[in-house]
Amino acid sequence: MIKLKTKNNIKKASEIIKSGGLVAFPTETVYGLGANGFNPVAVAKIFEVKNRPSFNPLIMHIGRKTDLEKVTNCSEQKVLDLIEEFFPGPLTLVLPKKDEVPEIVTAGKSSVGVRMPANEIALEFIRETETAIAAPSANLFGMLSPTTAEHVKKQLGDKVDFILDGGKSDVGLESTIVEFNNGEFFLLRYGGLPVEKIENVIGSKLKLKISESSPNSPTIKIY
Ligand code: AMP
Ligand code: MG
């Protein structure tokens, strides 16, 4: 069930994704529970396994900066500056979504969250799948976000097809989430990337738009 990060296992994990299965994988923030983000049936399994409410959108994980175009047409210069500076890293950008992104991923919203994890195993795995991976943290509803493969196994057991073991997550804190909407930047969640660093790149203050359902620390993580 738990598989070491060998080339062969990364390949197997990507094959499971291609055939509609679920793979838990390491990122620098926490372990993610991933499915092919363009396969709504596979994505539905994530909600089922986690017991996650369907109104809570998932983040699309990409393996290369250029794969941004899989999920959005956004070409705003300041957004591209953020990507240049902080991808890969603990920053999720919420941007207008392409029609191709299934509604189940975005919980019916017209925007999509996208991130490129700063973890070599995650990147290799995602690139190998040739898609974007929809993934929340690999824990059950109401439980802590896992930072090791063992934590994932304890919570999800047989409900996940494959757990790729990449050791302990370095950051242990969720990604910072920033939305770009109608020419303005909003902070949706505090996380691993300090707000000041983001503000320095965009040259203005982020507007706060923090909801109770997106807490800022894994120790009070709900979903
Ligand atoms: P996580 O719990 O780390 O899987 O992150 C998912 C969180 O990202 C959600 O609970 C939302 O707070 C946020 N999110 C993802 N996509 C969107 C979106 N399209 N619009 C607003 N927030 C989003
Ligand atoms: Mg989560």
Coordinates of N, CA and C and ligand atoms in Angstrom, one line a residue:
M1 N 0.8 -1.2 0.0 CA 0.0 0.0 0.0 C 0.9 1.3 0.0
I2 N 1.8 1.4 1.0 CA 2.7 2.5 1.0 C 3.9 2.1 0.1
K3 N 4.2 3.0 -0.9 CA 5.2 2.7 -1.8 C 6.3 3.7 -1.8
L4 N 7.5 3.3 -1.8 CA 8.7 4.2 -1.8 C 8.7 5.0 -3.2
K5 N 9.4 6.1 -3.1 CA 9.5 7.0 -4.2 C 10.4 6.6 -5.3
T6 N 10.4 5.3 -5.7 CA 11.3 4.9 -6.8 C 10.6 5.3 -8.2
K7 N 11.5 5.4 -9.2 CA 11.0 5.7 -10.5 C 9.8 4.9 -10.9
N8 N 10.0 3.6 -10.6 CA 9.0 2.6 -11.0 C 7.6 2.9 -10.3
N9 N 7.7 3.2 -9.0 CA 6.5 3.5 -8.2 C 5.8 4.8 -8.7
I10 N 6.6 5.8 -9.0 CA 6.1 7.0 -9.5 C 5.3 6.7 -10.9
K11 N 5.9 5.9 -11.7 CA 5.2 5.5 -12.9 C 3.9 4.8 -12.6
K12 N 4.0 3.8 -11.7 CA 2.8 3.1 -11.3 C 1.7 4.0 -10.8
A13 N 2.1 5.0 -10.0 CA 1.1 5.9 -9.4 C 0.5 6.7 -10.5
S14 N 1.3 7.1 -11.5 CA 0.7 7.9 -12.6 C -0.3 7.0 -13.5
E15 N 0.0 5.8 -13.6 CA -0.9 4.9 -14.3 C -2.2 4.7 -13.6
I16 N -2.2 4.7 -12.3 CA -3.4 4.6 -11.5 C -4.2 5.9 -11.7
I17 N -3.6 7.0 -11.8 CA -4.3 8.3 -12.0 C -4.9 8.2 -13.4
K18 N -4.1 7.7 -14.4 CA -4.7 7.7 -15.8 C -5.9 6.8 -15.9
S19 N -5.9 5.7 -15.0 CA -7.0 4.8 -15.1 C -8.2 5.2 -14.1
G20 N -8.1 6.4 -13.6 CA -9.3 6.9 -12.8 C -9.2 6.6 -11.3
G21 N -8.0 6.2 -10.8 CA -7.8 5.9 -9.4 C -7.4 7.1 -8.6
L22 N -7.2 6.8 -7.3 CA -6.7 7.8 -6.3 C -5.3 7.5 -5.9
V23 N -4.5 8.5 -5.8 CA -3.1 8.4 -5.3 C -2.8 9.5 -4.2
A24 N -2.3 9.0 -3.0 CA -1.9 10.0 -2.0 C -0.4 10.3 -2.3
F25 N 0.0 11.5 -2.3 CA 1.3 11.9 -2.7 C 1.9 13.0 -1.8
P26 N 3.2 13.1 -1.6 CA 3.8 14.1 -0.8 C 3.9 15.4 -1.5
T27 N 3.6 16.5 -0.7 CA 4.0 17.8 -1.2 C 4.8 18.5 -0.1
E28 N 5.3 19.7 -0.3 CA 6.0 20.4 0.7 C 5.1 20.9 1.8
T29 N 3.8 21.0 1.6 CA 2.9 21.5 2.6 C 2.4 20.3 3.4
V30 N 1.5 19.5 2.8 CA 1.0 18.3 3.5 C 0.8 17.3 2.4
Y31 N 0.5 16.0 2.8 CA 0.2 15.0 1.8 C -1.2 15.3 1.1
G32 N -1.2 15.1 -0.3 CA -2.4 15.3 -1.0 C -3.1 14.0 -1.4
L33 N -4.4 14.1 -1.6 CA -5.1 12.9 -2.1 C -5.6 13.3 -3.6
G34 N -4.9 12.7 -4.6 CA -5.1 13.2 -5.9 C -5.8 12.3 -6.8
A35 N -6.5 12.9 -7.8 CA -7.2 12.2 -8.9 C -6.9 13.1 -10.2
N36 N -7.2 12.5 -11.3 CA -7.1 13.2 -12.6 C -8.1 14.3 -12.5
G37 N -7.7 15.6 -12.6 CA -8.5 16.7 -12.4 C -9.5 16.9 -13.6
F38 N -9.3 16.2 -14.7 CA -10.2 16.3 -15.8 C -11.1 15.1 -15.9
N39 N -11.1 14.2 -14.9 CA -12.0 13.1 -14.9 C -13.0 13.2 -13.7
P40 N -14.2 13.7 -14.0 CA -15.1 14.0 -12.9 C -15.5 12.8 -12.1
V41 N -15.5 11.6 -12.6 CA -15.8 10.4 -11.9 C -14.7 10.1 -10.9
A42 N -13.5 10.3 -11.3 CA -12.3 10.1 -10.4 C -12.3 11.1 -9.3
V43 N -12.6 12.4 -9.7 CA -12.6 13.4 -8.7 C -13.7 13.2 -7.6
A44 N -14.9 12.7 -8.1 CA -16.0 12.4 -7.1 C -15.5 11.4 -6.0
K45 N -14.6 10.5 -6.4 CA -14.1 9.5 -5.4 C -13.4 10.3 -4.2
I46 N -12.7 11.4 -4.5 CA -12.0 12.1 -3.5 C -13.0 12.6 -2.4
F47 N -14.1 13.2 -2.9 CA -15.1 13.7 -2.0 C -15.7 12.6 -1.1
E48 N -15.9 11.4 -1.8 CA -16.5 10.3 -1.1 C -15.6 9.7 0.0
V49 N -14.3 9.5 -0.4 CA -13.3 8.9 0.5 C -13.1 9.8 1.7
K50 N -13.0 11.1 1.5 CA -12.7 12.1 2.5 C -13.9 12.5 3.4
N51 N -15.1 12.2 2.7 CA -16.3 12.7 3.4 C -16.4 14.2 3.3
R52 N -15.8 14.7 2.2 CA -15.7 16.2 2.1 C -17.0 16.8 1.4
P53 N -17.5 17.9 2.0 CA -18.7 18.5 1.4 C -18.4 18.9 0.0
S54 N -19.4 18.7 -0.9 CA -19.2 18.9 -2.3 C -19.1 20.4 -2.7
F55 N -19.4 21.3 -1.7 CA -19.3 22.7 -2.0 C -17.9 23.3 -1.7
N56 N -17.0 22.4 -1.3 CA -15.6 22.8 -1.0 C -14.7 22.5 -2.2
P57 N -14.3 23.5 -2.9 CA -13.5 23.3 -4.2 C -12.1 22.7 -3.9
L58 N -11.6 22.0 -4.9 CA -10.3 21.3 -4.8 C -9.3 22.2 -5.6
I59 N -8.0 22.0 -5.2 CA -7.0 22.8 -5.9 C -6.4 21.9 -7.0
M60 N -6.1 22.4 -8.2 CA -5.5 21.7 -9.3 C -4.0 21.9 -9.1
H61 N -3.3 20.7 -9.1 CA -1.8 20.7 -9.0 C -1.2 20.5 -10.3
I62 N -0.2 21.4 -10.7 CA 0.4 21.2 -12.0 C 1.9 20.9 -11.8
G63 N 2.5 20.3 -12.9 CA 3.8 19.8 -12.8 C 4.8 20.8 -13.5
R64 N 4.3 21.7 -14.3 CA 5.1 22.7 -15.0 C 4.4 24.0 -15.0
K65 N 5.2 25.1 -15.0 CA 4.5 26.4 -15.1 C 3.6 26.5 -16.3
T66 N 4.1 26.0 -17.4 CA 3.4 26.1 -18.7 C 2.0 25.4 -18.7
D67 N 1.9 24.4 -17.7 CA 0.6 23.7 -17.6 C -0.5 24.5 -17.0
L68 N -0.2 25.8 -16.6 CA -1.2 26.7 -16.2 C -2.3 26.8 -17.2
E69 N -1.9 26.7 -18.5 CA -2.9 26.9 -19.6 C -3.9 25.7 -19.7
K70 N -3.6 24.6 -18.9 CA -4.6 23.6 -18.9 C -5.9 24.0 -18.1
V71 N -5.7 24.9 -17.2 CA -6.8 25.2 -16.3 C -7.4 26.7 -16.5
T72 N -6.5 27.6 -17.0 CA -7.0 29.0 -17.1 C -6.4 29.7 -18.3
N73 N -7.1 30.7 -18.8 CA -6.6 31.5 -19.9 C -5.9 32.8 -19.3
C74 N -5.9 33.0 -18.0 CA -5.5 34.2 -17.4 C -4.0 34.5 -17.8
S75 N -3.8 35.8 -18.3 CA -2.5 36.1 -18.8 C -2.1 37.5 -18.2
E76 N -2.8 37.9 -17.1 CA -2.5 39.1 -16.4 C -1.0 39.1 -16.0
Q77 N -0.3 40.2 -16.3 CA 1.1 40.3 -16.0 C 1.5 40.0 -14.5
K78 N 0.7 40.6 -13.6 CA 1.1 40.4 -12.2 C 0.8 39.0 -11.7
V79 N -0.1 38.3 -12.3 CA -0.3 36.9 -12.0 C 0.9 36.1 -12.5
L80 N 1.3 36.4 -13.8 CA 2.5 35.8 -14.3 C 3.7 36.0 -13.5
D81 N 3.8 37.3 -12.9 CA 5.0 37.6 -12.1 C 5.0 36.7 -10.8
L82 N 3.7 36.5 -10.2 CA 3.6 35.7 -9.0 C 4.1 34.3 -9.3
I83 N 3.7 33.8 -10.5 CA 4.0 32.4 -10.9 C 5.5 32.3 -11.1
E84 N 6.1 33.3 -11.8 CA 7.5 33.3 -12.0 C 8.3 33.2 -10.7
E85 N 7.8 34.0 -9.7 CA 8.5 34.1 -8.4 C 8.2 32.9 -7.5
F86 N 7.0 32.5 -7.4 CA 6.6 31.5 -6.3 C 6.2 30.1 -6.7
F87 N 6.1 29.8 -8.0 CA 5.8 28.5 -8.5 C 7.2 27.8 -8.8
P88 N 7.6 26.7 -8.4 CA 6.8 25.9 -7.4 C 7.0 26.4 -6.0
G89 N 5.9 26.3 -5.2 CA 5.9 26.8 -3.8 C 4.6 26.7 -3.2
P90 N 4.5 27.2 -1.9 CA 3.2 27.1 -1.1 C 2.2 28.2 -1.4
L91 N 2.0 28.4 -2.7 CA 1.0 29.5 -3.1 C 0.0 28.9 -4.0
T92 N -1.3 29.1 -3.7 CA -2.4 28.7 -4.6 C -3.0 29.9 -5.2
L93 N -3.1 30.0 -6.5 CA -3.8 31.1 -7.1 C -5.2 30.7 -7.6
V94 N -6.2 31.5 -7.3 CA -7.5 31.3 -7.7 C -7.8 32.2 -8.9
L95 N -8.0 31.6 -10.1 CA -8.1 32.4 -11.3 C -9.3 32.0 -12.1
P96 N -9.7 32.8 -13.1 CA -10.9 32.4 -13.9 C -10.6 31.0 -14.5
K97 N -11.6 30.1 -14.5 CA -11.3 28.8 -15.0 C -11.7 28.6 -16.5
K98 N -11.0 27.7 -17.1 CA -11.4 27.3 -18.5 C -12.6 26.4 -18.4
D99 N -13.4 26.4 -19.5 CA -14.6 25.5 -19.5 C -14.2 24.0 -19.3
E100 N -13.1 23.6 -19.7 CA -12.7 22.2 -19.6 C -12.5 21.7 -18.2
V101 N -12.3 22.6 -17.2 CA -12.2 22.2 -15.8 C -13.6 21.8 -15.3
P102 N -13.7 20.5 -14.9 CA -15.0 20.1 -14.4 C -15.6 20.8 -13.2
E103 N -16.9 21.0 -13.2 CA -17.5 21.8 -12.1 C -17.3 21.1 -10.8
I104 N -17.2 19.8 -10.7 CA -17.0 19.1 -9.5 C -15.7 19.6 -8.8
V105 N -14.7 19.9 -9.6 CA -13.4 20.4 -9.0 C -13.6 21.7 -8.4
T106 N -14.3 22.6 -9.0 CA -14.4 24.0 -8.5 C -15.7 24.3 -7.7
A107 N -16.4 23.2 -7.4 CA -17.7 23.3 -6.7 C -18.6 24.3 -7.3
G108 N -18.6 24.2 -8.7 CA -19.5 25.1 -9.4 C -19.1 26.5 -9.6
K109 N -17.9 26.9 -9.1 CA -17.5 28.3 -9.2 C -16.9 28.5 -10.7
S110 N -16.8 29.8 -11.1 CA -16.2 30.1 -12.4 C -14.7 30.3 -12.3
S111 N -14.2 30.1 -11.0 CA -12.7 30.2 -10.8 C -12.1 28.8 -10.4
V112 N -10.8 28.7 -10.6 CA -10.1 27.5 -10.2 C -8.9 27.8 -9.4
G113 N -8.6 27.0 -8.4 CA -7.4 27.1 -7.6 C -6.3 26.3 -8.2
V114 N -5.1 26.9 -8.4 CA -4.0 26.2 -9.0 C -2.7 26.4 -8.3
R115 N -1.9 25.3 -8.2 CA -0.7 25.4 -7.4 C 0.3 24.4 -8.1
M116 N 1.6 24.7 -7.9 CA 2.7 23.9 -8.3 C 3.5 23.5 -7.1
P117 N 3.4 22.3 -6.6 CA 4.1 22.0 -5.3 C 5.6 22.0 -5.4
A118 N 6.3 22.4 -4.4 CA 7.8 22.4 -4.4 C 8.3 21.1 -3.8
N119 N 8.0 20.1 -4.5 CA 8.5 18.7 -4.0 C 8.8 17.9 -5.3
E120 N 10.0 17.5 -5.4 CA 10.5 16.8 -6.6 C 9.6 15.6 -6.9
I121 N 9.2 14.8 -5.9 CA 8.5 13.6 -6.2 C 7.1 14.0 -6.7
A122 N 6.5 15.0 -6.1 CA 5.2 15.4 -6.5 C 5.3 15.9 -8.0
L123 N 6.3 16.7 -8.3 CA 6.4 17.2 -9.6 C 6.6 16.1 -10.7
E124 N 7.5 15.2 -10.3 CA 7.8 14.0 -11.2 C 6.5 13.2 -11.5
F125 N 5.8 13.0 -10.4 CA 4.5 12.2 -10.5 C 3.5 13.0 -11.3
I126 N 3.3 14.2 -11.1 CA 2.3 15.0 -11.8 C 2.7 15.1 -13.3
R127 N 3.9 15.3 -13.6 CA 4.4 15.4 -15.0 C 4.1 14.1 -15.7
E128 N 4.4 13.0 -15.0 CA 4.2 11.7 -15.6 C 2.7 11.4 -16.0
T129 N 1.8 12.0 -15.2 CA 0.4 11.8 -15.5 C -0.1 12.6 -16.7
E130 N 0.7 13.6 -17.1 CA 0.4 14.5 -18.2 C -1.0 15.2 -18.1
T131 N -1.4 15.4 -16.8 CA -2.6 16.1 -16.6 C -2.4 17.1 -15.4
A132 N -3.5 17.7 -14.9 CA -3.4 18.4 -13.7 C -4.1 17.5 -12.6
I133 N -3.6 17.5 -11.4 CA -4.1 16.6 -10.4 C -5.0 17.4 -9.4
A134 N -6.2 17.1 -9.3 CA -7.1 17.7 -8.3 C -6.8 17.0 -7.0
A135 N -6.5 17.8 -6.0 CA -6.1 17.2 -4.7 C -6.4 18.1 -3.5
P136 N -7.1 17.6 -2.5 CA -7.1 18.3 -1.2 C -6.1 17.5 -0.3
S137 N -6.0 17.9 1.0 CA -5.1 17.2 1.9 C -5.7 15.7 2.1
A138 N -4.8 14.8 2.3 CA -5.2 13.4 2.3 C -5.7 12.9 3.7
N139 N -6.6 13.7 4.3 CA -7.1 13.3 5.6 C -8.6 13.2 5.5
L140 N -9.2 12.6 6.5 CA -10.7 12.5 6.6 C -11.2 13.8 7.1
F141 N -12.5 14.1 6.8 CA -13.2 15.3 7.3 C -13.0 15.4 8.8
G142 N -12.6 16.6 9.2 CA -12.5 16.9 10.6 C -11.2 16.5 11.2
M143 N -10.3 15.9 10.4 CA -9.0 15.4 11.0 C -7.9 16.3 10.5
L144 N -6.7 16.1 11.2 CA -5.5 16.9 10.8 C -5.0 16.5 9.5
S145 N -4.4 17.5 8.8 CA -3.8 17.2 7.5 C -2.5 16.4 7.7
P146 N -2.3 15.3 7.0 CA -1.2 14.4 7.2 C 0.2 15.0 6.6
T147 N 1.2 14.8 7.4 CA 2.6 15.2 6.9 C 3.5 14.0 6.7
T148 N 3.0 12.8 6.9 CA 3.7 11.6 6.5 C 2.8 10.5 5.8
A149 N 3.4 9.6 5.1 CA 2.7 8.5 4.5 C 1.9 7.6 5.5
E150 N 2.6 7.5 6.7 CA 1.9 6.7 7.7 C 0.6 7.3 8.2
H151 N 0.7 8.7 8.4 CA -0.5 9.4 8.8 C -1.7 9.1 7.8
V152 N -1.3 9.1 6.5 CA -2.3 8.9 5.4 C -2.9 7.6 5.6
K153 N -2.0 6.6 5.8 CA -2.5 5.2 5.9 C -3.4 5.0 7.0
K154 N -3.1 5.6 8.2 CA -3.9 5.5 9.3 C -5.3 6.0 9.1
Q155 N -5.4 7.1 8.3 CA -6.7 7.7 8.1 C -7.5 7.1 7.0
L156 N -6.8 6.9 5.9 CA -7.5 6.5 4.6 C -7.4 5.0 4.3
G157 N -6.4 4.3 4.9 CA -6.3 2.9 4.7 C -6.5 2.4 3.3
D158 N -7.4 1.5 3.1 CA -7.6 0.8 1.8 C -8.4 1.7 0.8
K159 N -8.9 2.8 1.3 CA -9.8 3.6 0.4 C -8.9 4.4 -0.6
V160 N -7.6 4.3 -0.5 CA -6.8 5.0 -1.5 C -6.0 3.9 -2.2
D161 N -5.8 4.0 -3.5 CA -5.2 2.9 -4.3 C -3.7 2.8 -4.1
F162 N -3.1 4.0 -3.8 CA -1.6 4.0 -3.8 C -1.2 5.2 -2.9
I163 N -0.2 4.9 -2.0 CA 0.4 6.1 -1.2 C 1.8 6.1 -1.6
L164 N 2.2 7.2 -2.2 CA 3.6 7.5 -2.6 C 4.3 8.1 -1.4
D165 N 5.3 7.4 -0.9 CA 6.0 7.8 0.3 C 7.2 8.7 0.0
G166 N 7.1 10.0 0.4 CA 8.2 10.9 0.1 C 8.8 11.4 1.4
G167 N 8.6 10.7 2.5 CA 9.1 11.2 3.8 C 8.2 12.3 4.3
K168 N 8.7 13.1 5.2 CA 7.9 14.1 5.9 C 7.8 15.4 5.1
S169 N 6.6 16.0 5.1 CA 6.4 17.3 4.4 C 7.2 18.4 5.2
D170 N 7.9 19.2 4.5 CA 8.8 20.2 5.1 C 8.0 21.3 5.8
V171 N 7.0 21.9 5.1 CA 6.4 23.1 5.6 C 5.3 22.7 6.6
G172 N 4.6 21.7 6.4 CA 3.5 21.2 7.4 C 2.4 22.2 7.6
L173 N 2.4 23.2 6.7 CA 1.3 24.3 6.7 C 0.7 24.3 5.3
E174 N -0.6 24.6 5.3 CA -1.3 24.7 4.0 C -0.7 25.8 3.1
S175 N -1.1 25.8 1.8 CA -0.6 26.9 0.9 C -1.4 28.2 1.2
T176 N -0.7 29.3 1.0 CA -1.4 30.6 1.0 C -2.3 30.7 -0.2
I177 N -3.5 31.1 0.0 CA -4.4 31.2 -1.2 C -4.7 32.7 -1.6
V178 N -4.5 33.0 -2.8 CA -4.7 34.4 -3.3 C -5.6 34.3 -4.6
E179 N -6.6 35.1 -4.6 CA -7.5 35.1 -5.7 C -7.3 36.4 -6.5
F180 N -7.3 36.2 -7.9 CA -7.2 37.3 -8.8 C -8.6 37.4 -9.4
N181 N -9.3 38.6 -9.3 CA -10.6 38.7 -9.8 C -10.9 40.2 -10.1
N182 N -11.3 40.4 -11.4 CA -11.6 41.7 -11.8 C -10.5 42.8 -11.6
G183 N -9.2 42.4 -11.8 CA -8.1 43.3 -11.6 C -7.6 43.5 -10.2
E184 N -8.2 42.7 -9.2 CA -7.8 42.9 -7.8 C -7.3 41.6 -7.2
F185 N -6.5 41.7 -6.2 CA -5.9 40.5 -5.6 C -6.5 40.4 -4.1
F186 N -7.0 39.2 -3.8 CA -7.6 39.0 -2.5 C -6.9 37.8 -1.8
L187 N -6.7 38.0 -0.5 CA -6.2 36.9 0.3 C -7.3 36.0 0.8
L188 N -7.3 34.7 0.4 CA -8.4 33.8 0.9 C -8.0 33.0 2.1
R189 N -6.7 32.7 2.2 CA -6.2 31.9 3.3 C -4.8 32.2 3.6
Y190 N -4.4 32.4 4.9 CA -3.0 32.5 5.3 C -2.4 31.1 5.1
G191 N -1.1 31.0 4.9 CA -0.5 29.7 4.7 C 1.0 29.8 4.7
G192 N 1.7 28.9 4.0 CA 3.1 28.8 4.1 C 3.9 29.9 3.4
L193 N 3.3 30.7 2.5 CA 4.0 31.8 1.9 C 3.6 33.1 2.5
P194 N 4.5 33.8 3.1 CA 4.2 35.1 3.8 C 3.5 36.1 2.9
V195 N 2.5 36.8 3.4 CA 1.7 37.7 2.6 C 2.6 38.9 2.1
E196 N 3.6 39.3 2.9 CA 4.4 40.4 2.5 C 5.2 40.1 1.2
K197 N 5.6 38.9 1.1 CA 6.3 38.5 -0.1 C 5.5 38.7 -1.4
I198 N 4.2 38.3 -1.2 CA 3.3 38.4 -2.3 C 3.0 39.9 -2.7
E199 N 2.8 40.7 -1.6 CA 2.5 42.1 -1.8 C 3.7 42.8 -2.5
N200 N 4.9 42.4 -2.2 CA 6.1 43.0 -2.8 C 6.1 42.7 -4.3
V201 N 5.6 41.6 -4.7 CA 5.6 41.3 -6.2 C 4.5 42.0 -6.9
I202 N 3.3 42.1 -6.3 CA 2.2 42.7 -7.0 C 2.2 44.2 -6.8
G203 N 3.0 44.7 -5.8 CA 3.1 46.2 -5.6 C 1.9 46.8 -5.0
S204 N 1.1 46.0 -4.3 CA 0.0 46.6 -3.6 C -0.4 45.6 -2.4
K205 N -1.3 46.1 -1.5 CA -1.8 45.2 -0.4 C -2.8 44.3 -0.9
L206 N -2.8 43.1 -0.3 CA -3.9 42.1 -0.6 C -5.2 42.5 0.1
K207 N -6.3 42.4 -0.5 CA -7.6 42.6 0.3 C -7.9 41.3 1.0
L208 N -8.4 41.5 2.2 CA -8.8 40.2 3.0 C -10.1 39.7 2.6
K209 N -10.2 38.4 2.3 CA -11.5 37.8 2.0 C -11.4 36.4 2.6
I210 N -11.2 36.3 3.9 CA -11.0 35.0 4.6 C -12.3 34.5 5.1
S211 N -12.7 33.3 4.7 CA -13.9 32.7 5.2 C -13.6 31.7 6.3
E212 N -14.6 31.4 7.1 CA -14.4 30.5 8.3 C -14.1 29.1 7.8
S213 N -14.5 28.8 6.5 CA -14.2 27.4 6.1 C -12.8 27.2 5.5
S214 N -12.0 28.3 5.5 CA -10.6 28.1 5.1 C -9.7 28.6 6.1
P215 N -9.5 27.8 7.2 CA -8.7 28.2 8.3 C -7.2 28.2 7.9
N216 N -6.4 28.9 8.7 CA -5.0 29.2 8.3 C -4.0 28.2 8.8
S217 N -4.4 27.2 9.6 CA -3.4 26.4 10.2 C -3.9 24.9 10.1
P218 N -2.9 24.0 9.8 CA -3.4 22.6 9.7 C -3.8 22.1 11.1
T219 N -3.4 22.7 12.2 CA -3.8 22.2 13.5 C -5.3 22.5 13.7
I220 N -5.9 23.4 13.0 CA -7.3 23.6 13.1 C -8.0 23.3 11.8
K221 N -7.3 22.5 11.0 CA -7.8 22.2 9.6 C -9.1 21.4 9.7
I222 N -10.1 21.8 8.9 CA -11.4 21.1 9.0 C -11.6 20.0 7.9
Y223 N -11.2 20.4 6.7 CA -11.4 19.4 5.6 C -10.2 18.7 5.2
Ligands
AMP1 P1 -7.3 22.4 0.6 O1 -8.2 22.4 1.8 O2 -5.9 22.7 1.0 O3 -7.6 21.3 -0.3 O4 -7.7 23.7 -0.2 C1 -8.9 23.9 -0.7 C2 -9.4 25.3 -0.4 O5 -8.9 26.1 -1.5 C3 -10.9 25.4 -0.4 O6 -11.4 25.1 0.8 C4 -11.0 26.9 -0.7 O7 -10.9 27.6 0.5 C5 -9.9 27.2 -1.6 N1 -10.2 27.2 -3.1 C6 -9.9 26.3 -4.0 N2 -10.5 26.6 -5.2 C7 -11.1 27.8 -5.0 C8 -11.9 28.6 -5.8 N3 -12.2 28.3 -7.1 N4 -12.5 29.7 -5.2 C9 -12.3 30.0 -4.0 N5 -11.5 29.2 -3.1 C10 -11.0 28.1 -3.6
MG2 MG -7.5 20.0 3.4

